[in-house]
XYZ file of C-alpha atoms in Angstrom:
663
model
C 19.440 -40.938 6.650
C 18.252 -37.709 5.123
C 20.622 -35.021 3.906
C 19.792 -31.511 5.109
C 19.900 -28.560 2.761
C 23.252 -26.814 2.615
C 21.722 -23.451 3.485
C 21.307 -24.646 7.047
C 24.780 -26.210 7.314
C 26.757 -23.035 7.890
C 29.589 -22.151 10.160
C 27.563 -19.216 11.466
C 25.091 -20.775 13.834
C 23.062 -17.546 13.794
C 22.340 -17.713 10.049
C 18.611 -17.800 9.383
C 17.374 -17.583 5.773
C 15.361 -14.374 5.526
C 15.486 -13.244 1.886
C 15.674 -15.157 -1.392
C 17.611 -13.872 -4.383
C 16.958 -15.567 -7.740
C 19.459 -15.207 -10.582
C 18.852 -15.911 -14.238
C 19.711 -19.447 -15.367
C 22.577 -18.397 -17.675
C 24.385 -16.037 -15.278
C 28.163 -16.356 -15.584
C 30.214 -17.717 -12.693
C 32.395 -14.598 -12.447
C 29.228 -12.517 -12.008
C 28.010 -14.804 -9.220
C 31.357 -14.660 -7.439
C 31.533 -10.868 -7.740
C 27.980 -10.457 -6.405
C 28.667 -12.840 -3.517
C 31.828 -10.941 -2.542
C 30.009 -7.603 -2.587
C 27.192 -8.952 -0.401
C 29.425 -10.579 2.245
C 32.232 -7.971 2.291
C 32.563 -5.555 5.188
C 30.954 -2.134 5.058
C 34.286 -0.313 4.928
C 35.136 -2.341 1.820
C 31.892 -1.352 0.103
C 29.973 -4.512 0.973
C 26.687 -5.157 2.751
C 28.229 -7.443 5.418
C 25.394 -9.960 5.062
C 25.321 -13.768 5.033
C 24.914 -15.315 1.587
C 24.422 -18.997 0.759
C 23.279 -21.018 -2.276
C 20.057 -22.890 -1.639
C 21.614 -26.152 -2.839
C 25.097 -27.565 -2.433
C 26.923 -29.392 -5.204
C 25.429 -32.795 -4.380
C 21.923 -31.425 -4.109
C 22.246 -29.577 -7.423
C 22.838 -32.932 -9.073
C 19.780 -34.363 -7.333
C 17.337 -31.456 -7.518
C 16.786 -28.880 -10.214
C 19.282 -26.027 -10.067
C 17.121 -22.928 -9.823
C 19.997 -20.453 -9.243
C 18.453 -19.560 -5.888
C 20.405 -17.981 -3.042
C 19.507 -17.267 0.569
C 20.447 -14.052 2.339
C 20.596 -13.572 6.104
C 22.404 -11.390 8.604
C 24.112 -11.672 11.957
C 22.436 -10.147 14.984
C 24.901 -7.268 15.267
C 24.479 -6.437 11.555
C 20.715 -6.247 12.003
C 21.009 -4.048 15.106
C 23.436 -1.660 13.400
C 21.127 -1.624 10.378
C 18.189 -0.734 12.620
C 20.205 2.206 13.965
C 21.221 3.357 10.482
C 17.598 3.301 9.309
C 16.300 5.105 12.388
C 13.887 2.375 13.520
C 11.966 3.533 16.580
C 11.532 1.237 19.588
C 9.949 1.498 23.033
C 12.307 2.364 25.883
C 12.153 1.140 29.469
C 10.544 4.470 30.470
C 7.660 3.765 27.984
C 8.780 6.457 25.520
C 9.399 5.816 21.815
C 12.920 6.633 20.613
C 15.130 5.915 17.617
C 17.169 2.806 18.330
C 20.920 3.202 18.830
C 23.300 0.326 19.369
C 25.206 2.159 22.094
C 22.078 2.576 24.236
C 20.523 -0.790 23.343
C 20.050 -1.843 26.964
C 17.746 1.145 27.539
C 15.151 -0.385 25.209
C 12.359 -2.607 26.422
C 12.730 -6.367 25.834
C 16.318 -6.033 24.601
C 18.631 -8.791 25.711
C 21.766 -10.266 24.182
C 20.064 -13.667 24.146
C 16.729 -12.380 22.809
C 16.387 -12.760 19.051
C 12.845 -11.332 18.975
C 13.749 -7.704 19.706
C 13.493 -7.002 15.971
C 10.514 -8.550 14.213
C 11.169 -10.782 11.210
C 9.556 -8.143 8.974
C 11.986 -5.522 10.310
C 14.952 -7.871 9.763
C 13.906 -8.480 6.155
C 13.383 -4.749 5.596
C 16.920 -4.078 6.909
C 18.376 -6.710 4.553
C 16.486 -5.186 1.631
C 17.840 -1.751 2.596
C 21.406 -3.077 2.777
C 21.102 -4.824 -0.594
C 19.646 -1.726 -2.255
C 22.490 0.384 -0.831
C 25.192 -1.754 -2.409
C 26.687 0.815 -4.758
C 29.253 0.737 -7.523
C 32.697 2.004 -6.586
C 35.434 1.539 -9.166
C 33.532 -0.882 -11.431
C 32.703 0.400 -14.896
C 30.476 -2.565 -15.705
C 29.013 -5.706 -14.166
C 31.691 -8.424 -14.478
C 30.844 -10.715 -17.371
C 28.364 -8.230 -18.889
C 30.177 -5.363 -20.679
C 26.843 -3.911 -21.848
C 25.647 -3.442 -18.231
C 27.430 -0.167 -17.503
C 28.037 1.119 -13.969
C 29.073 4.444 -12.525
C 30.086 5.467 -8.997
C 27.105 5.540 -6.647
C 24.815 3.423 -8.855
C 22.693 0.905 -6.938
C 23.997 -2.534 -7.909
C 20.773 -4.394 -7.140
C 18.682 -2.070 -9.281
C 21.149 -2.405 -12.169
C 21.134 -6.204 -11.826
C 17.330 -6.237 -11.872
C 17.011 -3.975 -14.911
C 19.686 -6.026 -16.739
C 17.802 -9.270 -16.114
C 20.715 -10.809 -14.190
C 18.706 -10.872 -10.964
C 15.159 -12.116 -11.579
C 13.619 -11.231 -8.227
C 14.305 -10.616 -4.556
C 11.654 -11.541 -2.016
C 11.373 -12.266 1.738
C 10.658 -15.794 2.933
C 7.576 -16.735 4.907
C 7.996 -18.014 8.448
C 5.649 -20.989 8.302
C 5.294 -21.344 12.069
C 4.557 -17.658 12.648
C 2.279 -17.588 9.601
C 0.237 -20.518 10.926
C -0.233 -18.757 14.284
C -1.286 -15.568 12.493
C -3.772 -17.425 10.295
C -5.357 -19.124 13.329
C -6.087 -15.765 14.951
C -6.911 -13.919 11.741
C -9.159 -15.614 9.216
C -9.327 -19.409 9.526
C -12.004 -19.279 12.222
C -15.094 -17.486 10.976
C -16.083 -15.577 14.103
C -17.023 -11.949 14.613
C -13.938 -10.488 16.244
C -11.367 -7.761 15.770
C -8.324 -8.503 13.642
C -4.916 -9.019 15.320
C -3.572 -5.765 13.859
C -0.391 -5.771 15.974
C 0.413 -9.324 14.872
C -0.254 -8.366 11.239
C 2.120 -5.449 11.678
C 4.772 -7.722 13.205
C 4.570 -10.111 10.256
C 3.798 -7.886 7.245
C 4.821 -4.427 8.429
C 3.053 -1.145 9.075
C 1.758 -0.347 5.576
C -0.265 -3.546 5.260
C -1.349 -3.452 8.909
C -2.695 0.084 8.373
C -4.728 -1.103 5.384
C -6.338 -3.925 7.356
C -6.854 -1.581 10.286
C -8.609 0.915 8.018
C -10.678 -1.843 6.382
C -11.852 -3.048 9.800
C -12.519 0.496 11.042
C -14.429 1.443 7.879
C -16.560 -1.722 8.106
C -17.482 -1.035 11.744
C -18.188 2.621 10.893
C -20.603 1.514 8.150
C -22.780 -0.428 10.594
C -24.698 2.654 11.915
C -25.386 3.698 8.317
C -26.606 0.183 7.512
C -28.812 -0.004 10.639
C -30.421 3.390 9.958
C -30.671 2.828 6.208
C -32.584 -0.451 6.502
C -35.830 0.998 8.025
C -35.660 3.943 5.596
C -35.495 1.457 2.741
C -38.425 -0.571 4.102
C -40.821 2.143 5.294
C -40.148 5.532 3.672
C -38.897 4.494 0.244
C -40.482 7.291 -1.781
C -40.655 10.058 0.837
C -37.639 12.097 -0.157
C -38.426 14.863 2.300
C -37.869 12.368 5.128
C -34.496 11.503 3.671
C -33.203 14.935 4.686
C -32.493 13.539 8.163
C -30.792 10.453 6.738
C -28.716 12.458 4.252
C -27.677 14.951 6.959
C -26.610 12.082 9.182
C -24.624 10.634 6.279
C -22.762 13.896 5.728
C -21.847 14.296 9.397
C -20.987 10.599 9.601
C -18.586 10.763 6.626
C -16.717 13.659 8.251
C -16.561 12.261 11.768
C -15.363 8.771 10.772
C -12.467 10.172 8.735
C -11.376 12.490 11.560
C -11.691 9.776 14.208
C -9.682 7.440 11.986
C -6.797 9.919 11.925
C -6.746 9.883 15.728
C -6.825 6.089 15.883
C -4.150 5.886 13.207
C -1.902 8.242 15.224
C -2.361 6.022 18.288
C -1.363 2.883 16.365
C 1.613 4.348 14.530
C 2.978 5.974 17.690
C 2.848 2.589 19.410
C 4.621 1.060 16.416
C 7.219 3.827 16.281
C 6.565 5.008 12.725
C 4.813 8.232 13.773
C 8.070 9.577 15.249
C 10.364 7.896 12.708
C 12.369 10.507 10.822
C 11.994 10.404 7.083
C 15.196 9.565 5.253
C 16.401 11.310 2.132
C 14.587 9.630 -0.717
C 16.739 7.810 -3.242
C 15.928 7.854 -6.989
C 13.382 5.211 -7.972
C 14.697 2.157 -9.878
C 13.187 3.143 -13.234
C 14.532 6.718 -13.176
C 17.019 7.429 -15.945
C 18.932 10.386 -17.328
C 22.378 11.820 -17.950
C 24.911 11.009 -15.231
C 25.582 13.981 -12.981
C 26.053 15.053 -9.362
C 23.107 15.566 -7.032
C 23.546 19.089 -5.557
C 22.027 17.977 -2.217
C 23.806 14.679 -1.534
C 26.857 15.120 -3.754
C 26.316 11.604 -5.110
C 26.625 10.558 -8.726
C 23.158 9.794 -10.101
C 21.059 10.300 -13.260
C 19.769 13.818 -13.840
C 16.699 14.585 -15.944
C 15.422 18.111 -16.719
C 12.042 18.841 -15.137
C 10.808 20.708 -18.246
C 11.061 17.487 -20.284
C 8.952 15.713 -17.677
C 6.383 18.512 -17.763
C 6.234 18.335 -21.568
C 5.555 14.599 -21.389
C 2.828 15.130 -18.800
C 0.969 17.950 -20.569
C 1.533 16.981 -24.209
C 1.094 13.195 -23.959
C -0.274 11.967 -20.622
C -2.982 14.609 -20.192
C -4.414 14.220 -23.750
C -4.359 10.438 -23.341
C -6.265 10.629 -20.059
C -8.824 12.973 -21.648
C -9.211 10.560 -24.571
C -9.828 7.675 -22.141
C -12.405 9.763 -20.272
C -14.182 10.510 -23.562
C -14.178 6.800 -24.429
C -15.630 6.022 -20.997
C -18.469 8.489 -21.601
C -19.066 6.957 -25.048
C -19.407 3.482 -23.494
C -21.780 4.979 -20.945
C -24.075 6.274 -23.705
C -24.105 2.781 -25.260
C -25.234 1.490 -21.881
C -28.161 3.937 -21.849
C -29.146 2.823 -25.346
C -29.219 -0.752 -24.039
C -31.328 0.353 -21.058
C -33.825 2.076 -23.372
C -34.010 -1.032 -25.589
C -34.618 -3.336 -22.583
C -37.283 -0.968 -21.183
C -39.156 -0.725 -24.496
C -39.041 -4.513 -24.885
C -40.487 -4.964 -21.403
C -43.249 -2.380 -21.998
C -44.261 -4.113 -25.209
C -44.357 -7.666 -23.826
C -44.694 -7.228 -20.046
C -43.502 -10.790 -19.359
C -41.450 -11.965 -16.375
C -38.554 -12.775 -18.694
C -38.319 -9.186 -19.910
C -38.548 -7.875 -16.329
C -35.385 -9.857 -15.550
C -33.872 -8.496 -18.777
C -34.116 -4.982 -17.306
C -31.117 -5.776 -15.055
C -28.947 -7.234 -17.824
C -27.645 -3.894 -19.249
C -26.521 -2.780 -15.773
C -24.752 -6.096 -15.136
C -22.995 -5.960 -18.517
C -22.021 -2.328 -17.913
C -20.639 -3.185 -14.449
C -18.461 -5.924 -15.971
C -17.288 -3.567 -18.746
C -16.405 -0.939 -16.102
C -14.211 -3.438 -14.240
C -12.455 -4.454 -17.478
C -11.895 -0.821 -18.495
C -10.560 0.061 -15.039
C -8.001 -2.746 -15.192
C -6.888 -1.945 -18.764
C -6.580 1.740 -17.948
C -4.502 0.881 -14.867
C -1.862 -0.773 -17.067
C -1.829 2.219 -19.413
C -1.569 4.654 -16.482
C 1.379 2.713 -15.025
C 3.177 2.755 -18.382
C 2.581 6.495 -18.864
C 3.617 7.414 -15.330
C 6.793 5.364 -15.668
C 7.498 6.986 -19.058
C 7.172 10.435 -17.453
C 10.395 9.512 -15.602
C 9.741 10.754 -12.073
C 12.824 10.774 -9.889
C 11.145 9.861 -6.581
C 8.889 6.918 -5.826
C 6.513 9.239 -3.944
C 6.099 11.496 -7.010
C 5.518 8.438 -9.202
C 2.826 7.122 -6.827
C 1.076 10.512 -6.561
C 0.843 10.940 -10.339
C -0.312 7.352 -10.794
C -2.981 7.656 -8.092
C -4.254 10.928 -9.590
C -4.594 9.393 -13.073
C -6.325 6.256 -11.817
C -8.661 8.051 -9.398
C -9.900 10.508 -12.043
C -10.651 7.743 -14.529
C -12.193 5.365 -11.991
C -14.371 8.109 -10.541
C -15.739 9.075 -13.941
C -16.012 5.485 -15.158
C -17.879 4.268 -12.067
C -20.012 7.300 -11.200
C -20.626 9.207 -14.456
C -23.634 7.058 -15.371
C -25.144 7.591 -11.914
C -24.723 11.375 -12.164
C -26.239 11.310 -15.651
C -29.262 9.323 -14.469
C -29.703 11.515 -11.392
C -29.290 14.989 -12.867
C -30.007 14.621 -16.603
C -32.558 11.810 -16.883
C -33.859 12.408 -13.330
C -34.995 8.799 -13.163
C -34.745 7.811 -9.487
C -35.988 4.275 -10.087
C -33.274 3.656 -12.693
C -30.731 5.312 -10.388
C -31.543 2.894 -7.562
C -31.411 -0.065 -9.930
C -28.099 0.990 -11.502
C -26.476 1.797 -8.162
C -27.462 -1.559 -6.663
C -26.294 -3.480 -9.723
C -22.970 -1.655 -9.999
C -22.231 -2.033 -6.285
C -23.095 -5.724 -5.986
C -21.561 -6.794 -9.314
C -18.272 -4.973 -8.683
C -18.011 -6.533 -5.218
C -18.565 -10.064 -6.527
C -16.079 -9.596 -9.385
C -13.414 -8.204 -7.032
C -13.789 -11.137 -4.639
C -13.375 -13.629 -7.490
C -10.506 -11.907 -9.323
C -8.474 -10.832 -6.284
C -8.602 -13.916 -4.083
C -10.667 -16.935 -5.115
C -9.245 -17.452 -8.618
C -5.573 -16.845 -7.609
C -6.019 -19.129 -4.576
C -7.387 -21.948 -6.740
C -4.498 -21.586 -9.214
C -1.987 -21.464 -6.364
C -3.363 -24.648 -4.818
C -2.959 -26.474 -8.139
C 0.619 -25.254 -8.474
C 1.390 -26.274 -4.872
C 0.300 -29.842 -5.554
C 2.442 -29.977 -8.721
C 5.557 -28.702 -6.908
C 5.097 -31.164 -4.058
C 4.804 -34.127 -6.429
C 7.817 -32.943 -8.398
C 10.023 -32.616 -5.312
C 8.975 -35.997 -3.937
C 9.677 -37.659 -7.292
C 13.168 -36.169 -7.594
C 14.764 -37.718 -4.529
C 13.159 -39.461 -1.578
C 16.186 -39.301 0.749
C 16.583 -35.526 0.780
C 14.905 -33.287 3.318
C 13.682 -30.756 0.770
C 11.307 -28.826 3.007
C 13.134 -25.532 2.576
C 13.748 -26.207 -1.117
C 10.060 -26.893 -1.629
C 9.094 -23.733 0.247
C 11.451 -21.519 -1.761
C 10.461 -23.009 -5.125
C 6.781 -22.675 -4.272
C 7.060 -19.084 -3.064
C 9.144 -17.917 -6.007
C 6.312 -18.904 -8.348
C 3.688 -17.022 -6.341
C 2.353 -13.721 -7.605
C 3.966 -10.512 -6.382
C 1.963 -8.238 -4.115
C 1.893 -4.871 -5.876
C 0.996 -2.832 -2.825
C -2.171 -1.529 -1.211
C -3.184 0.657 -4.171
C -5.918 -1.612 -5.541
C -7.205 -2.432 -2.056
C -7.635 1.233 -1.107
C -9.119 1.996 -4.528
C -11.807 -0.638 -3.954
C -12.713 0.920 -0.589
C -12.664 4.409 -2.120
C -15.192 3.419 -4.801
C -17.304 1.643 -2.201
C -17.283 4.790 -0.054
C -18.478 6.728 -3.104
C -21.376 4.338 -3.738
C -22.439 4.632 -0.095
C -22.051 8.380 0.406
C -22.883 10.009 -2.944
C -26.423 8.683 -3.379
C -27.402 7.689 0.151
C -30.790 9.400 0.018
C -31.773 7.330 -3.043
C -30.423 3.928 -2.029
C -29.865 3.727 1.753
C -29.337 -0.031 1.518
C -25.892 0.504 -0.039
C -24.204 0.608 3.383
C -25.680 -2.789 4.327
C -24.288 -4.393 1.161
C -20.926 -2.754 1.819
C -20.821 -4.189 5.360
C -21.622 -7.698 4.082
C -18.934 -7.407 1.412
C -16.294 -6.130 3.832
C -16.821 -8.986 6.287
C -15.810 -11.382 3.521
C -13.226 -8.911 2.154
C -11.228 -9.136 5.389
C -10.974 -12.917 5.073
C -10.322 -12.981 1.321
C -7.617 -10.304 1.569
C -6.034 -12.157 4.497
C -6.076 -15.383 2.471
C -4.511 -13.533 -0.440
C -1.696 -12.165 1.725
C -0.942 -15.447 3.509
C -1.421 -18.117 0.856
C -1.713 -16.614 -2.630
C 1.023 -13.977 -2.971
C 4.678 -13.720 -2.008
C 5.386 -12.160 1.332
C 6.002 -8.451 0.649
C 8.818 -6.487 2.217
C 7.766 -4.435 5.216
C 7.463 -0.687 4.650
C 7.198 1.809 7.553
C 4.137 4.092 7.320
C 2.734 6.763 9.618
C -0.716 7.000 7.930
C -2.659 5.948 4.838
C -1.101 8.785 2.855
C -2.857 10.418 -0.082
C -5.886 8.139 0.372
C -6.950 10.174 3.397
C -7.261 13.225 1.117
C -9.093 11.146 -1.511
C -11.732 9.992 0.994
C -12.153 13.520 2.363
C -12.632 14.885 -1.170
C -15.288 12.236 -1.833
C -17.129 13.239 1.344
C -17.204 16.884 0.174
C -18.620 15.835 -3.225
C -21.275 13.794 -1.406
C -22.568 16.966 0.288
C -23.288 18.600 -3.073
C -24.781 15.406 -4.548
C -27.148 14.653 -1.673
C -28.335 18.242 -1.358
C -29.060 18.376 -5.106
C -30.969 15.063 -4.991
C -33.105 16.223 -2.068
C -33.785 19.516 -3.853
C -34.959 17.613 -6.943
C -37.418 15.386 -5.037
C -41.132 15.888 -5.831
C -41.984 16.439 -2.167
C -39.493 19.285 -1.800
C -40.475 20.778 -5.166
C -44.115 20.792 -4.033
C -43.182 23.283 -1.303
C -42.134 25.808 -3.972
C -44.753 25.469 -6.729
C -44.234 28.967 -8.145
C -40.628 30.029 -7.610
C -37.912 27.515 -8.397
C -35.299 30.194 -7.726
C -36.183 30.145 -4.024
C -35.740 26.370 -4.024
C -32.315 26.625 -5.666
C -31.198 29.322 -3.215
C -32.365 27.288 -0.213
C -30.642 24.123 -1.487
C -27.400 26.054 -2.079
C -27.645 27.637 1.380
C -28.190 24.248 3.035
C -25.314 22.785 1.055
C -22.987 25.628 2.171
C -24.146 25.223 5.775
C -23.425 21.489 5.713
C -20.014 22.085 4.146
C -19.266 24.645 6.852
C -20.348 22.116 9.478
C -18.019 19.516 7.941
C -15.035 21.857 8.027
C -15.842 22.963 11.588
C -15.980 19.324 12.693
C -12.719 18.581 10.879
C -11.088 21.548 12.626
C -12.596 20.799 16.040
C -11.463 17.149 16.107
C -7.633 17.076 16.495
C -5.753 14.732 14.183
C -3.750 13.395 17.133
C -5.006 12.671 20.679
C -3.695 15.068 23.314
C -1.503 12.476 25.038
C 0.189 11.732 21.702
C 0.723 15.456 21.083
C 2.313 15.797 24.527
C 4.649 12.838 23.933
C 5.706 14.184 20.540
C 6.324 17.647 22.010
C 8.367 16.075 24.810
C 10.505 14.164 22.322
C 11.104 17.323 20.292
C 12.071 19.230 23.450
C 14.499 16.500 24.527
C 16.025 16.420 21.043
C 16.621 20.179 21.156
C 18.107 19.938 24.651
C 20.403 17.108 23.557
C 21.488 19.185 20.538
C 22.229 22.189 22.796
C 24.274 20.041 25.172
C 26.178 18.564 22.262
C 26.927 22.048 20.891
C 27.985 23.310 24.325
C 30.236 20.285 24.793
C 31.763 20.902 21.363
C 32.310 24.592 22.193
C 33.922 23.679 25.521
C 36.252 21.249 23.771
C 37.141 23.919 21.185
C 37.872 26.498 23.942
C 39.954 23.944 25.785
C 41.888 23.168 22.612
C 42.421 26.873 21.874
C 43.589 27.458 25.463
C 46.052 24.558 25.223
C 47.401 25.845 21.897
C 47.741 29.326 23.442
C 49.755 27.983 26.371
C 52.005 26.034 24.016
C 52.638 29.179 21.962
C 53.496 31.172 25.146
C 55.882 28.444 26.303
C 57.576 28.466 22.881
C 57.963 32.267 23.007
C 59.415 32.123 26.526
C 61.825 29.401 25.458
């Protein structure tokens, strides 16, 4: 008879393992006991009021390897109260979206005391993460057993444990049954269909669902560009004057798709509740450090760091370093052009088929070097941005994105601008653009999904054999799952995924009149990108914690900026074409003035379209306005009720005083 894992043999029948907490192997027993007490203690005693169990009991530790792994769960009432504290928004019975409150729980659609699916598993795990992160030091001066790990009132215990190396990692568990259902409808069957975005959101949360929604939307939006670009590529390859229509369509297209996306995004996030979810006061990020002080807004004890020191680090260290990296990128680009000139001269001298193939080698090598430089720079940018010591996670992300976008833009597109506007070699521009686009797409597919998946499969087989060899009479399904998932790579967020789409959007929009086939290659890549990214999320990386999001954030601005740059680029390329130049054989000034005028007109058209298309559909605007009105009315009623109670209290006190005087 098999012995079940102790994590499932609990007195609380409602305990479901949701989150795994891994401690270091040499953690002292008094530290474990203290951490356990803080996690399971009641809120009024400074605890998180969660359920906490070791993965293995004493007998199983003797049989299996002790990994110092613990499972964290929560009772139903704890999760519901956590949802209220975090302001999670749910659909009511009257089809409106409102912040959930425990007192009015029966007013919400699908709520029932016997229904455990009211909160999605991703929401439950997000609540547990929030509760763990809000465990704060009270009277402790240090972590028990570790005198060097100092604490002060208000310090997040989990963050201190992570930075001290006592806690190795905290991650949410996969739900194998739900994951299998999601995979069956998502990527295992290779059919042309829309992704199950709502199911992705229910399993991974809004941030990841928005990325896959944007990826799908962007791929579908590229199809008209690919369909129109194909005949241009086949029939009017050298007629640049005919590309005016195609380039104009591209410019309008890039504006319209971004505006329409904002409307679709508002529809989705309203339905999910994140569009109306109130933003909480942002806590300091884990890596933020400084002198202990009192936050003037919250009154809490937390590190304080002067802003002028941060500015000095940014302008005296980070900015020169970024400029140095940009210079190095340009230097590598000039080496690439030397290689191109060498390959061209070799081909002109010999004229063989072998040398004609050699013409593409410099571009392929340069594309590989670009990918390597982008990845190395990313590590340096992360280190610098962390060293700048930003207090908020949002500020950290904005500075990191700015550094990486500037470098990636120059690294990926500088050579194309140089070829287009300095060398004015349209044939080389088409060749370089095609090579960079295709090579970068192939490398990304291999590095992001295929290689990690192959390594993960090998590790999975090793873990399975190891568990089976340890003890045959133990039901180690959960143990095997936890051990396997803890060794998986950590998903670092949607940054790299959006960056890949941003660069792809640049390849398609900046030089559309020279290489209209770029959109077709982007569509082909994105069809496989959906499946490879889905595989990566489901089978290669740990399940990430859900994060509420109302939009794609700063990436919307990045794409819009790229579309503005594409106006200038395409107008300049059309103005440089021999056919257009032939119309102004004598006065080049007239040509320049006309090109600038057309460029300004197209920019004006873009901004008019952006202004004319509302960011939110009218029915969403009306619902949001209604919610705001009801909130104000509720606040007025609350104030009036409070005033009435105060008047009543004053009247009662007045009568008591009169009675005392009469007595």
